Amino acid sequence: MGAEPLPGRVMALQANYCLVGLDGPSELGTGGRLLCTRRTRLDKSGLQVCVGDRVTVASVDWGAGRGSVVGLEARHNLLERPAVANVSRVVVVVSLAEPGLDPLQLTRFLITAEATGQPVQVVLSKIDLLPAVEVEGWCRRLEGWGYGTVAVSTRSGEGLATLRSHLGQPGIAVLCGPSGVGKSSLLNALAPALELRVAAVSGRLRRGRHTTRHVELFALAPGALVADSPGFNTPSLPTDLQTLAAAFPELLARLRASPCRFANCRHQGDPGCAVGDTWDRRAIYGRCLEEVEALAGARSRGGQARQGDGGMRQRGDRLEPLLDPQLRRASRSTRRQALEQDLSSPGRED
Ligand SMILES: Nc1nc2c(ncn2[C@@H]2O[C@H](COP(=O)(O)OP(=O)(O)OP(=O)(O)O)[C@@H](O)[C@H]2O)c(=O)[nH]1
Ligand SMILES: [Mg+2]
Ligand SMILES: [Zn+2]
């Protein structure tokens, strides 16, 4: 039994356990992993750990490779879905074909990614299925949205070296995106020893089959962790308009250059709108805006959605945190309080 708590990082969640990668050398060698109980209430808020969390482990049984998480460090940030704490960059992967790229769906992934406050990047996958000129067109289009892109193919190997250099940076990079776009295939291409499960797309729309079921962190280089995650189709939107607008880099750039006449401008042809009508994602922004407004309207009519459930909402068979986006952008301590209400759970994403 070890006496001093040992520092480490949550690499994956498994049922009621979490897999903790220990920082230093231990009786398990370097980079040893312990299966730890995670039902322990870490504090009175009942906060649970999430992949990416920095934790301390005690009551270690080296022979059995087991331990107990006894401490949790404050999170720097949280990607809500897939739930990963302390991310350094979010890489949204979308394929150009099989399944085809849906700009609204991509935007919803980008909005979730932007909420972390960390750098966001787009990987365009399966470029072997499209003429180079179309790939180039998508790259330019996404640059217009304010995003750097890497165009890749696991079949031809194109773009893999560039992607490796991005993912090989210190910190945690999260690969997220729809099912079947090739997230796990990309990691297998970069690190064949991982042998992650992949599966062919199916159906008329060539959709993925939800092959990856859990978020897991892998070391691509010393200090460089990358998370593979289960694909899902419809990331949710923020609950307020300021957060929504802040997730469109090209909109922010125009507003910084010259603000609209009215502070509550919807940028949909409003009088005195400085953003104008010519930006690519105007209609997509409009769709998201309508959805956020409709949800806000339903909340203000019902009232109970936010207050009655302790900041949680039901999605499918699990509870998800209702983090107030304004809190997320508030001071670090306020943000921590918000995070402490967060019950993160892995599992099936759709
Ligand atoms: N043509 C082509 N097919 C690819 C490429 N990369 C992956 N695929 C195929 O796409 C399918 C889905 O790949 P996965 O790696 O399982 O996709 P995923 O994004 O991890 O899917 P989920 O785990 O369900 O989220 C598999 O049949 C892969 O062989 C590529 O560059 N080109
Ligand atoms: Mg996968
Ligand atoms: Zn405007």
Tab-separated table of C-alpha atoms and ligand atoms in Angstrom:
chain	number	residue	atom	x	y	z
A	1	MET	CA	0.000	0.000	0.000
A	2	GLY	CA	1.434	3.412	-0.929
A	3	ALA	CA	1.335	6.182	1.653
A	4	GLU	CA	1.786	9.432	-0.317
A	5	PRO	CA	-0.949	10.176	-2.876
A	6	LEU	CA	0.476	9.859	-6.394
A	7	PRO	CA	-0.251	12.412	-9.136
A	8	GLY	CA	-1.624	11.290	-12.490
A	9	ARG	CA	-4.123	11.920	-15.232
A	10	VAL	CA	-7.438	10.268	-16.052
A	11	MET	CA	-6.922	8.519	-19.400
A	12	ALA	CA	-10.310	6.821	-19.737
A	13	LEU	CA	-13.477	6.011	-17.829
A	14	GLN	CA	-14.682	2.440	-17.604
A	15	ALA	CA	-17.998	1.709	-15.900
A	16	ASN	CA	-17.480	2.831	-12.303
A	17	TYR	CA	-13.715	2.998	-12.678
A	18	CYS	CA	-11.231	5.318	-14.255
A	19	LEU	CA	-7.883	4.495	-15.739
A	20	VAL	CA	-5.233	6.808	-14.300
A	21	GLY	CA	-1.853	7.245	-15.996
A	22	LEU	CA	0.724	7.953	-13.281
A	23	ASP	CA	3.085	10.874	-13.860
A	24	GLY	CA	6.340	9.454	-12.645
A	25	PRO	CA	8.078	6.121	-12.507
A	26	SER	CA	6.426	3.689	-10.112
A	27	GLU	CA	6.415	0.022	-9.305
A	28	LEU	CA	4.624	-0.393	-12.629
A	29	GLY	CA	7.495	1.263	-14.510
A	30	THR	CA	7.190	4.567	-16.346
A	31	GLY	CA	3.741	5.611	-17.464
A	32	GLY	CA	2.101	2.953	-15.324
A	33	ARG	CA	-1.684	2.824	-15.234
A	34	LEU	CA	-3.978	2.067	-12.354
A	35	LEU	CA	-7.621	1.136	-12.459
A	36	CYS	CA	-9.181	3.370	-9.821
A	37	THR	CA	-12.562	3.603	-8.181
A	38	ARG	CA	-14.309	6.825	-9.118
A	39	ARG	CA	-17.492	6.677	-7.145
A	40	THR	CA	-15.719	8.199	-4.163
A	41	ARG	CA	-17.255	11.567	-3.451
A	42	LEU	CA	-14.294	13.835	-3.888
A	43	ASP	CA	-15.979	16.763	-2.188
A	44	LYS	CA	-19.405	17.775	-0.965
A	45	SER	CA	-20.479	18.895	-4.442
A	46	GLY	CA	-20.274	15.278	-5.584
A	47	LEU	CA	-18.020	16.230	-8.493
A	48	GLN	CA	-16.953	13.294	-10.613
A	49	VAL	CA	-13.797	12.956	-12.618
A	50	CYS	CA	-13.630	13.231	-16.362
A	51	VAL	CA	-11.042	12.174	-18.960
A	52	GLY	CA	-8.151	14.663	-18.907
A	53	ASP	CA	-8.521	15.494	-15.218
A	54	ARG	CA	-5.423	15.768	-13.075
A	55	VAL	CA	-5.947	13.584	-10.010
A	56	THR	CA	-4.142	12.040	-7.076
A	57	VAL	CA	-4.351	8.372	-6.291
A	58	ALA	CA	-3.970	6.549	-2.963
A	59	SER	CA	-4.570	3.098	-1.439
A	60	VAL	CA	-2.572	1.579	-4.267
A	61	ASP	CA	-2.470	-2.187	-4.631
A	62	TRP	CA	0.450	-2.552	-7.042
A	63	GLY	CA	-0.037	-6.273	-7.543
A	64	ALA	CA	-3.623	-5.836	-8.678
A	65	GLY	CA	-2.924	-2.533	-10.466
A	66	ARG	CA	-5.716	-0.855	-8.480
A	67	GLY	CA	-6.078	2.361	-6.538
A	68	SER	CA	-8.472	5.056	-5.452
A	69	VAL	CA	-8.805	8.602	-6.724
A	70	VAL	CA	-8.609	10.836	-3.652
A	71	GLY	CA	-7.989	14.293	-5.120
A	72	LEU	CA	-8.953	16.297	-8.174
A	73	GLU	CA	-7.137	19.406	-9.412
A	74	ALA	CA	-9.141	22.383	-10.647
A	75	ARG	CA	-9.843	22.159	-14.364
A	76	HIS	CA	-8.456	24.765	-16.756
A	77	ASN	CA	-11.285	24.172	-19.194
A	78	LEU	CA	-13.801	21.570	-20.249
A	79	LEU	CA	-14.928	20.400	-23.650
A	80	GLU	CA	-18.525	19.491	-22.903
A	81	ARG	CA	-19.086	16.841	-25.549
A	82	PRO	CA	-17.088	14.655	-25.801
A	83	ALA	CA	-16.351	15.406	-22.141
A	84	VAL	CA	-12.617	16.086	-21.849
A	85	ALA	CA	-11.000	18.356	-19.268
A	86	ASN	CA	-7.863	20.467	-19.647
A	87	VAL	CA	-7.711	20.433	-23.433
A	88	SER	CA	-4.984	22.336	-25.300
A	89	ARG	CA	-6.621	22.198	-28.709
A	90	VAL	CA	-9.736	20.827	-30.320
A	91	VAL	CA	-9.456	19.200	-33.719
A	92	VAL	CA	-12.807	18.865	-35.469
A	93	VAL	CA	-12.595	16.085	-38.050
A	94	VAL	CA	-15.053	16.022	-40.951
A	95	SER	CA	-14.879	13.974	-44.117
A	96	LEU	CA	-15.494	15.475	-47.533
A	97	ALA	CA	-17.264	12.299	-48.654
A	98	GLU	CA	-18.668	9.161	-47.022
A	99	PRO	CA	-20.216	10.868	-45.096
A	100	GLY	CA	-20.264	14.190	-46.947
A	101	LEU	CA	-19.523	17.468	-45.203
A	102	ASP	CA	-22.553	19.267	-43.725
A	103	PRO	CA	-21.563	22.921	-43.027
A	104	LEU	CA	-24.274	23.360	-40.365
A	105	GLN	CA	-23.193	20.232	-38.523
A	106	LEU	CA	-19.532	21.273	-38.774
A	107	THR	CA	-20.495	24.676	-37.387
A	108	ARG	CA	-22.195	23.047	-34.390
A	109	PHE	CA	-19.000	21.105	-33.645
A	110	LEU	CA	-16.973	24.297	-33.985
A	111	ILE	CA	-19.284	26.141	-31.572
A	112	THR	CA	-18.778	23.443	-28.909
A	113	ALA	CA	-15.035	23.552	-29.527
A	114	GLU	CA	-14.860	27.370	-29.269
A	115	ALA	CA	-16.469	27.219	-25.802
A	116	THR	CA	-13.203	25.800	-24.437
A	117	GLY	CA	-11.390	29.042	-25.287
A	118	GLN	CA	-8.599	26.926	-26.796
A	119	PRO	CA	-7.288	26.863	-30.383
A	120	VAL	CA	-9.630	25.074	-32.781
A	121	GLN	CA	-8.596	23.398	-35.994
A	122	VAL	CA	-10.395	21.518	-38.762
A	123	VAL	CA	-9.196	18.289	-40.329
A	124	LEU	CA	-10.760	17.493	-43.708
A	125	SER	CA	-10.515	13.735	-44.092
A	126	LYS	CA	-10.872	11.196	-46.933
A	127	ILE	CA	-9.519	13.626	-49.522
A	128	ASP	CA	-8.710	10.631	-51.736
A	129	LEU	CA	-12.444	10.515	-52.558
A	130	LEU	CA	-12.565	14.020	-54.077
A	131	PRO	CA	-10.811	15.942	-56.881
A	132	ALA	CA	-7.989	18.128	-55.505
A	133	VAL	CA	-9.689	21.289	-56.732
A	134	GLU	CA	-12.743	20.593	-54.547
A	135	VAL	CA	-10.535	19.896	-51.539
A	136	GLU	CA	-8.774	23.196	-52.169
A	137	GLY	CA	-12.170	24.927	-52.370
A	138	TRP	CA	-13.184	23.585	-48.936
A	139	CYS	CA	-9.855	24.637	-47.418
A	140	ARG	CA	-10.327	28.186	-48.705
A	141	ARG	CA	-13.934	28.259	-47.530
A	142	LEU	CA	-12.981	27.221	-43.994
A	143	GLU	CA	-10.162	29.748	-43.941
A	144	GLY	CA	-12.866	32.321	-44.667
A	145	TRP	CA	-14.635	31.126	-41.506
A	146	GLY	CA	-11.403	31.760	-39.601
A	147	TYR	CA	-10.092	28.207	-39.323
A	148	GLY	CA	-6.809	26.579	-40.211
A	149	THR	CA	-7.337	23.281	-42.007
A	150	VAL	CA	-5.340	20.142	-42.629
A	151	ALA	CA	-6.514	17.997	-45.542
A	152	VAL	CA	-5.698	14.332	-44.972
A	153	SER	CA	-6.168	10.835	-46.286
A	154	THR	CA	-5.255	7.649	-44.483
A	155	ARG	CA	-5.388	5.926	-47.881
A	156	SER	CA	-2.834	8.113	-49.686
A	157	GLY	CA	-1.016	9.310	-46.555
A	158	GLU	CA	-1.453	12.919	-47.654
A	159	GLY	CA	-1.448	15.453	-44.824
A	160	LEU	CA	-0.523	12.902	-42.153
A	161	ALA	CA	2.908	14.425	-41.466
A	162	THR	CA	1.335	17.858	-40.958
A	163	LEU	CA	-1.322	16.409	-38.676
A	164	ARG	CA	1.328	14.560	-36.702
A	165	SER	CA	3.234	17.803	-36.124
A	166	HIS	CA	0.055	19.467	-34.807
A	167	LEU	CA	-0.952	16.569	-32.574
A	168	GLY	CA	2.613	16.046	-31.353
A	169	GLN	CA	2.544	19.355	-29.425
A	170	PRO	CA	2.494	19.168	-25.616
A	171	GLY	CA	-0.929	19.015	-23.988
A	172	ILE	CA	-4.201	17.334	-24.836
A	173	ALA	CA	-5.623	17.435	-28.354
A	174	VAL	CA	-9.154	16.106	-28.801
A	175	LEU	CA	-10.296	14.601	-32.088
A	176	CYS	CA	-14.044	15.021	-32.381
A	177	GLY	CA	-16.574	14.951	-35.191
A	178	PRO	CA	-19.356	12.894	-36.737
A	179	SER	CA	-19.236	9.111	-36.740
A	180	GLY	CA	-17.427	7.473	-39.636
A	181	VAL	CA	-15.244	10.407	-40.689
A	182	GLY	CA	-12.086	8.450	-39.837
A	183	LYS	CA	-10.951	9.771	-36.437
A	184	SER	CA	-9.773	6.385	-35.195
A	185	SER	CA	-8.303	5.557	-38.624
A	186	LEU	CA	-6.198	8.736	-38.403
A	187	LEU	CA	-4.815	7.769	-35.006
A	188	ASN	CA	-4.069	4.261	-36.270
A	189	ALA	CA	-2.213	5.811	-39.213
A	190	LEU	CA	-0.148	7.983	-36.876
A	191	ALA	CA	0.411	5.260	-34.266
A	192	PRO	CA	-0.284	1.762	-35.665
A	193	ALA	CA	0.405	0.155	-32.289
A	194	LEU	CA	-2.875	1.624	-31.006
A	195	GLU	CA	-4.897	-0.789	-33.160
A	196	LEU	CA	-8.112	1.175	-32.599
A	197	ARG	CA	-11.300	-0.386	-33.890
A	198	VAL	CA	-12.628	1.138	-37.117
A	199	ALA	CA	-15.647	0.137	-39.198
A	200	ALA	CA	-16.944	0.799	-42.685
A	201	VAL	CA	-19.676	3.394	-43.132
A	202	SER	CA	-23.101	2.139	-44.145
A	203	GLY	CA	-26.426	3.172	-45.661
A	204	ARG	CA	-27.377	5.613	-48.393
A	205	LEU	CA	-25.820	8.551	-46.535
A	206	ARG	CA	-22.645	6.571	-45.856
A	207	ARG	CA	-22.890	7.316	-42.163
A	208	GLY	CA	-20.579	5.915	-39.502
A	209	ARG	CA	-21.614	3.142	-37.146
A	210	HIS	CA	-20.567	4.582	-33.792
A	211	THR	CA	-17.569	2.303	-33.636
A	212	THR	CA	-15.657	4.162	-30.915
A	213	ARG	CA	-17.691	4.006	-27.698
A	214	HIS	CA	-15.521	5.816	-25.154
A	215	VAL	CA	-13.220	8.777	-24.931
A	216	GLU	CA	-9.648	7.697	-24.366
A	217	LEU	CA	-6.334	9.521	-24.205
A	218	PHE	CA	-3.280	8.147	-25.984
A	219	ALA	CA	0.315	9.382	-25.886
A	220	LEU	CA	1.510	10.264	-29.396
A	221	ALA	CA	4.787	11.787	-28.212
A	222	PRO	CA	6.217	12.580	-24.773
A	223	GLY	CA	3.759	15.014	-23.160
A	224	ALA	CA	1.491	14.961	-26.216
A	225	LEU	CA	-1.826	13.292	-25.518
A	226	VAL	CA	-4.573	12.868	-28.053
A	227	ALA	CA	-8.147	11.834	-27.352
A	228	ASP	CA	-10.095	9.622	-29.701
A	229	SER	CA	-13.825	10.086	-29.157
A	230	PRO	CA	-17.136	8.555	-30.201
A	231	GLY	CA	-18.670	10.322	-33.184
A	232	PHE	CA	-22.078	11.915	-32.804
A	233	ASN	CA	-24.253	13.922	-35.107
A	234	THR	CA	-25.803	16.931	-33.413
A	235	PRO	CA	-23.742	18.923	-30.921
A	236	SER	CA	-25.958	21.198	-28.832
A	237	LEU	CA	-25.841	24.986	-29.005
A	238	PRO	CA	-25.086	27.520	-26.276
A	239	THR	CA	-27.954	28.989	-24.290
A	240	ASP	CA	-27.279	32.664	-24.966
A	241	LEU	CA	-26.693	34.809	-28.027
A	242	GLN	CA	-23.420	36.371	-26.881
A	243	THR	CA	-21.773	32.970	-26.608
A	244	LEU	CA	-23.174	31.981	-29.985
A	245	ALA	CA	-21.811	35.091	-31.692
A	246	ALA	CA	-18.452	34.634	-29.962
A	247	ALA	CA	-18.146	31.208	-31.592
A	248	PHE	CA	-18.072	32.658	-35.132
A	249	PRO	CA	-14.525	34.029	-35.643
A	250	GLU	CA	-15.392	35.739	-38.935
A	251	LEU	CA	-18.346	37.533	-37.278
A	252	LEU	CA	-16.185	38.671	-34.369
A	253	ALA	CA	-13.532	39.982	-36.750
A	254	ARG	CA	-16.103	42.122	-38.565
A	255	LEU	CA	-17.621	43.387	-35.316
A	256	ARG	CA	-14.196	44.350	-34.030
A	257	ALA	CA	-13.510	46.292	-37.214
A	258	SER	CA	-16.811	48.198	-36.927
A	259	PRO	CA	-19.633	47.527	-34.464
A	260	CYS	CA	-23.300	47.372	-35.525
A	261	ARG	CA	-25.592	50.302	-34.725
A	262	PHE	CA	-27.570	48.341	-32.133
A	263	ALA	CA	-25.957	46.266	-29.410
A	264	ASN	CA	-28.617	43.545	-29.800
A	265	CYS	CA	-28.153	43.320	-33.582
A	266	ARG	CA	-29.008	39.837	-34.893
A	267	HIS	CA	-26.794	40.336	-37.990
A	268	GLN	CA	-29.619	39.104	-40.211
A	269	GLY	CA	-30.171	42.204	-42.319
A	270	ASP	CA	-30.935	44.383	-39.259
A	271	PRO	CA	-30.742	48.187	-39.766
A	272	GLY	CA	-27.237	49.493	-39.178
A	273	CYS	CA	-25.725	45.990	-39.192
A	274	ALA	CA	-22.001	46.345	-39.861
A	275	VAL	CA	-21.548	42.683	-40.686
A	276	GLY	CA	-23.543	42.882	-43.903
A	277	ASP	CA	-25.159	40.163	-45.962
A	278	THR	CA	-22.226	38.757	-47.831
A	279	TRP	CA	-20.629	36.447	-45.300
A	280	ASP	CA	-20.650	32.738	-46.045
A	281	ARG	CA	-22.147	31.545	-42.760
A	282	ARG	CA	-24.880	34.186	-42.494
A	283	ALA	CA	-27.676	31.649	-43.084
A	284	ILE	CA	-26.028	29.058	-40.837
A	285	TYR	CA	-25.683	31.678	-38.118
A	286	GLY	CA	-29.352	32.526	-38.668
A	287	ARG	CA	-30.379	28.889	-38.175
A	288	CYS	CA	-28.376	28.618	-34.950
A	289	LEU	CA	-29.738	31.975	-33.770
A	290	GLU	CA	-33.335	30.813	-34.251
A	291	GLU	CA	-32.671	27.648	-32.317
A	292	VAL	CA	-30.978	29.463	-29.419
A	293	GLU	CA	-33.805	32.009	-29.316
A	294	ALA	CA	-36.474	29.306	-29.397
A	295	LEU	CA	-34.802	27.449	-26.512
A	296	ALA	CA	-34.396	30.664	-24.531
A	297	GLY	CA	-38.088	31.428	-25.128
A	298	ALA	CA	-39.116	27.960	-23.963
A	299	ARG	CA	-36.964	28.344	-20.857
A	300	SER	CA	-38.402	31.726	-19.936
A	301	ARG	CA	-41.952	30.422	-20.434
A	302	GLY	CA	-41.345	27.219	-18.499
A	303	GLY	CA	-38.813	28.572	-16.036
A	304	GLN	CA	-38.281	25.175	-14.466
A	305	ALA	CA	-35.835	23.817	-17.023
A	306	ARG	CA	-32.873	25.542	-15.422
A	307	GLN	CA	-33.952	25.964	-11.823
A	308	GLY	CA	-35.831	22.767	-11.037
A	309	ASP	CA	-33.161	20.240	-11.867
A	310	GLY	CA	-30.080	21.472	-10.066
A	311	GLY	CA	-28.445	22.626	-13.289
A	312	MET	CA	-28.807	19.274	-15.016
A	313	ARG	CA	-30.856	18.188	-17.966
A	314	GLN	CA	-31.869	14.776	-19.157
A	315	ARG	CA	-30.437	13.615	-22.450
A	316	GLY	CA	-31.288	10.077	-23.416
A	317	ASP	CA	-30.543	7.960	-20.403
A	318	ARG	CA	-28.162	10.300	-18.693
A	319	LEU	CA	-27.987	13.646	-17.007
A	320	GLU	CA	-25.918	16.393	-18.550
A	321	PRO	CA	-24.765	19.587	-16.899
A	322	LEU	CA	-26.467	22.801	-17.844
A	323	LEU	CA	-23.439	25.026	-17.681
A	324	ASP	CA	-24.318	28.668	-17.975
A	325	PRO	CA	-22.155	29.911	-20.854
A	326	GLN	CA	-21.803	33.299	-19.188
A	327	LEU	CA	-20.308	31.611	-16.164
A	328	ARG	CA	-17.942	29.794	-18.438
A	329	ARG	CA	-16.613	33.103	-19.637
A	330	ALA	CA	-16.539	34.609	-16.159
A	331	SER	CA	-13.697	34.589	-13.664
A	332	ARG	CA	-11.772	31.431	-13.075
A	333	SER	CA	-13.254	30.935	-9.619
A	334	THR	CA	-16.814	31.398	-10.857
A	335	ARG	CA	-16.024	29.056	-13.681
A	336	ARG	CA	-14.780	26.489	-11.202
A	337	GLN	CA	-18.003	26.709	-9.258
A	338	ALA	CA	-19.877	26.058	-12.472
A	339	LEU	CA	-17.647	23.137	-13.294
A	340	GLU	CA	-18.159	21.714	-9.858
A	341	GLN	CA	-21.787	21.171	-10.779
A	342	ASP	CA	-20.685	19.190	-13.743
A	343	LEU	CA	-21.359	15.492	-13.793
A	344	SER	CA	-19.369	14.222	-16.679
A	345	SER	CA	-20.075	10.807	-18.021
A	346	PRO	CA	-18.749	8.978	-21.035
A	347	GLY	CA	-20.453	6.396	-23.136
A	348	ARG	CA	-22.607	6.271	-26.161
A	349	GLU	CA	-22.843	9.746	-27.631
A	350	ASP	CA	-25.963	9.386	-29.705
B	1	LIG	N1	-11.623	6.577	-48.533
B	1	LIG	C1	-11.174	6.723	-47.293
B	1	LIG	N2	-11.750	6.040	-46.293
B	1	LIG	C2	-11.274	6.232	-45.035
B	1	LIG	C3	-10.211	7.116	-44.750
B	1	LIG	N3	-9.983	7.088	-43.429
B	1	LIG	C4	-10.852	6.216	-42.898
B	1	LIG	N4	-11.637	5.683	-43.865
B	1	LIG	C5	-12.717	4.702	-43.666
B	1	LIG	O1	-13.809	5.310	-42.992
B	1	LIG	C6	-14.482	4.339	-42.195
B	1	LIG	C7	-14.740	4.894	-40.797
B	1	LIG	O2	-13.500	5.070	-40.136
B	1	LIG	P1	-13.352	5.181	-38.548
B	1	LIG	O3	-11.916	5.468	-38.275
B	1	LIG	O4	-13.960	3.997	-37.875
B	1	LIG	O5	-14.242	6.478	-38.252
B	1	LIG	P2	-14.492	7.212	-36.846
B	1	LIG	O6	-14.535	8.664	-37.134
B	1	LIG	O7	-13.503	6.770	-35.835
B	1	LIG	O8	-15.952	6.707	-36.468
B	1	LIG	P3	-16.657	6.562	-35.004
B	1	LIG	O9	-15.720	5.781	-34.118
B	1	LIG	O10	-17.924	5.831	-35.289
B	1	LIG	O11	-16.893	7.947	-34.517
B	1	LIG	C8	-13.625	3.085	-42.243
B	1	LIG	O12	-14.191	2.196	-43.182
B	1	LIG	C9	-12.292	3.588	-42.737
B	1	LIG	O13	-11.563	2.605	-43.450
B	1	LIG	C10	-9.605	7.800	-45.858
B	1	LIG	O14	-8.686	8.607	-45.717
B	1	LIG	N5	-10.148	7.578	-47.082
B	2	MG	MG	-13.708	5.846	-34.018
B	3	ZN	ZN	-25.120	43.254	-36.982
